[in-house]
CSV table of C-alpha atoms in Angstrom, one decimal:
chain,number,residue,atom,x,y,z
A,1,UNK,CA,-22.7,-6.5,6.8
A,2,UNK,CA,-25.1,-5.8,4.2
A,3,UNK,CA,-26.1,-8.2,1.4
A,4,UNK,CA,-24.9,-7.9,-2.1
A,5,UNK,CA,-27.7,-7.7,-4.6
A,6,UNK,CA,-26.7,-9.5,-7.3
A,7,UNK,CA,-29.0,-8.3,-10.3
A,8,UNK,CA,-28.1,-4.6,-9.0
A,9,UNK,CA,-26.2,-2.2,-12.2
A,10,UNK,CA,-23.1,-2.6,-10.2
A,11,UNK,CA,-22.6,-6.0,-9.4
A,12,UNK,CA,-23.5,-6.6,-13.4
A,13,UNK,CA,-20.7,-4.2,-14.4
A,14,UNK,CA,-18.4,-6.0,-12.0
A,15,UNK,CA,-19.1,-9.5,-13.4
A,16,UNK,CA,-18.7,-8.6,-17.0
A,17,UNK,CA,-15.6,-6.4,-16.4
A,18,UNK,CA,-14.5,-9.8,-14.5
A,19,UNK,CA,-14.6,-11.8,-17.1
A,20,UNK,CA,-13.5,-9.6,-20.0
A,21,UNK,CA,-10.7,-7.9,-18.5
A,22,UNK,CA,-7.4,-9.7,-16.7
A,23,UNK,CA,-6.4,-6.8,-14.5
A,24,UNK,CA,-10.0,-6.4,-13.0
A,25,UNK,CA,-9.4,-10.3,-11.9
A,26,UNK,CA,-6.4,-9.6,-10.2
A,27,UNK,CA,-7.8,-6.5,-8.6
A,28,UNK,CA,-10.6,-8.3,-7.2
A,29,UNK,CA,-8.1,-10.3,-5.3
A,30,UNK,CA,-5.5,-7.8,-4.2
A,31,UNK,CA,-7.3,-4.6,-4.2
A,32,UNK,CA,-7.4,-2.0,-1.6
A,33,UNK,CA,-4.8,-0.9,0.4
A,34,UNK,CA,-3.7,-3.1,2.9
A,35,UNK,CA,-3.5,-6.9,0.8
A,36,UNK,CA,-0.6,-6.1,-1.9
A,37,UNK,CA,1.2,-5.0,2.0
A,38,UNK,CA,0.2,-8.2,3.3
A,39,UNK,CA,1.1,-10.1,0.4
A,40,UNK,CA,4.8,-8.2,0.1
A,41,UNK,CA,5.7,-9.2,3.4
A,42,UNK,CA,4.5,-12.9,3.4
A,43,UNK,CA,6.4,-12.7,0.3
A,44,UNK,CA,9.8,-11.9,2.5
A,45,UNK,CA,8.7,-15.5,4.3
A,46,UNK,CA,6.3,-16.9,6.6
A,47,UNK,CA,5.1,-14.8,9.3
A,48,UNK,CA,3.1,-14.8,12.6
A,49,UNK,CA,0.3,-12.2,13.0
A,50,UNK,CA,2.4,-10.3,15.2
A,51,UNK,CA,5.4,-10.4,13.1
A,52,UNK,CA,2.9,-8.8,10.5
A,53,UNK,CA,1.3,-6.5,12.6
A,54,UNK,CA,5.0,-5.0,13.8
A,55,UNK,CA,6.2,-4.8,9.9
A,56,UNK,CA,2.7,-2.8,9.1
A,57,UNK,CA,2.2,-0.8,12.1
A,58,UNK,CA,-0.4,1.4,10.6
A,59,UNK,CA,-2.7,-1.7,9.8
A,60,UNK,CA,-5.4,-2.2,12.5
A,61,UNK,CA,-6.0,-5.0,13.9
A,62,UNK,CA,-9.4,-5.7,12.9
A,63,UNK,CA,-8.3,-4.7,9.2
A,64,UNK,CA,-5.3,-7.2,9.3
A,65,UNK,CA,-7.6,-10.0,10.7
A,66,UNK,CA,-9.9,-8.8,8.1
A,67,UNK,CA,-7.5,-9.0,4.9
A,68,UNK,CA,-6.0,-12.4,6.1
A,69,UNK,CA,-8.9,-13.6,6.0
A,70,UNK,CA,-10.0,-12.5,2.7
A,71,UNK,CA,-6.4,-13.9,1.4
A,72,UNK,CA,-7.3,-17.0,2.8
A,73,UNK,CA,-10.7,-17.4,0.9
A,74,UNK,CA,-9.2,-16.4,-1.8
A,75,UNK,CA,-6.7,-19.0,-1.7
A,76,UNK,CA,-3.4,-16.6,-1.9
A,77,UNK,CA,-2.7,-16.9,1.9
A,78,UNK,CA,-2.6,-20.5,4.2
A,79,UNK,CA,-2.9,-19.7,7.7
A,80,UNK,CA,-1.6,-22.7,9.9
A,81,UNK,CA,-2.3,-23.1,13.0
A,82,UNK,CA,-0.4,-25.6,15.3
A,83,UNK,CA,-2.4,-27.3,18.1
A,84,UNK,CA,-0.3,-26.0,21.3
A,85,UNK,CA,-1.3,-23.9,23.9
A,86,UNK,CA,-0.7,-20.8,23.8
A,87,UNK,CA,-1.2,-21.1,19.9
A,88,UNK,CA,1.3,-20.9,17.4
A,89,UNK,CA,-0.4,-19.4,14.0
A,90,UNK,CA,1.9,-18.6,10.8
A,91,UNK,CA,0.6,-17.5,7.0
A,92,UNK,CA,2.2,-18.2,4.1
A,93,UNK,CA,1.6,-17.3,0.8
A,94,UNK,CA,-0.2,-20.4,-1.3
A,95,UNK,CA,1.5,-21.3,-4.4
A,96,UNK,CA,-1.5,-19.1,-6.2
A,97,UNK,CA,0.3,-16.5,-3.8
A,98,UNK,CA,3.3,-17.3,-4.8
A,99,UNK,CA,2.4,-17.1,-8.4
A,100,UNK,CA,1.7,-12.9,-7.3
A,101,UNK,CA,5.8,-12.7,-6.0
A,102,UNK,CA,7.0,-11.5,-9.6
A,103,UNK,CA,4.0,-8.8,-9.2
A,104,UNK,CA,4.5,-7.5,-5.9
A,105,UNK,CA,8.4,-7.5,-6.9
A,106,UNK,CA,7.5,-5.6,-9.8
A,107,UNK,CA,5.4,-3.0,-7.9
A,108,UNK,CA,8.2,-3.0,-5.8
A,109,UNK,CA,11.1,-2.3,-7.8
A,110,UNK,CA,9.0,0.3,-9.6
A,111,UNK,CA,8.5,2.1,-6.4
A,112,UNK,CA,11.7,1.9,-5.3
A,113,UNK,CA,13.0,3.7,-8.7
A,114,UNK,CA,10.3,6.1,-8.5
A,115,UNK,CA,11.2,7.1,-5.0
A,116,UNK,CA,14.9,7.6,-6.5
A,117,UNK,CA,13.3,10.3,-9.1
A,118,UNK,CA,13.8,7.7,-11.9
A,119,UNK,CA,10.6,8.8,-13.4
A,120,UNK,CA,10.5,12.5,-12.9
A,121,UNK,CA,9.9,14.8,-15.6
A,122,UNK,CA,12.5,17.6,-16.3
């Protein structure tokens, strides 16, 4: 992957819209498509990669792996892996994860009433 150069006009917009504004913080974290997914369903309870994988079947593989990851250095998502052969690997969301429940549940609900026609215009 290619690296970041940090004094670019970008990464200086990034940093100061980082630390002025709340929303850009949280997007940082749980942006893109596939995380808030991630983060809904690990919010249902622990799962196993392939219990994830079967509940987002559009995910590919090397983006799950990928976004886990990511959650894990972020400190949203604890991956635990138990020392048996063949192994046995759950995630669970981190209390900082856990913190994002009443979030997800929000973008939830709102989607849910939105796919109802709650919100459209007449």
């Amino acid at each position: 992957m290619a690296e970041i150069k940090e004094s670019s006009t970008i990464q200086q917009n990034k940093k100061y819209a980082l630390d002025s504004c709340p929303v850009t913080y949280v997007m940082e974290k749980i942006g893109g498509f596939w995380k808030p997914i991630i983060l809904y369903h690990l919010s249902q309870g622990d799962k196993r990669y392939s219990e994830l994988k079967r509940a987002i079947p559009a995910v590919t593989e090397k983006m799950l792996i990928q976004h886990l990851k990511q959650l894990e250095a972020d400190g949203l998502v604890v991956r635990i892996a138990k020392p048996v052969v063949p192994p046995h690997v759950t995630y669970q969301l981190s209390e900082a994860g856990k913190g994002l429940v009443p979030v997800i549940g929000a973008m939830a609900d709102w989607a849910f009433q939105d796919m109802n026609g709650k919100y459209t215009s007449t």
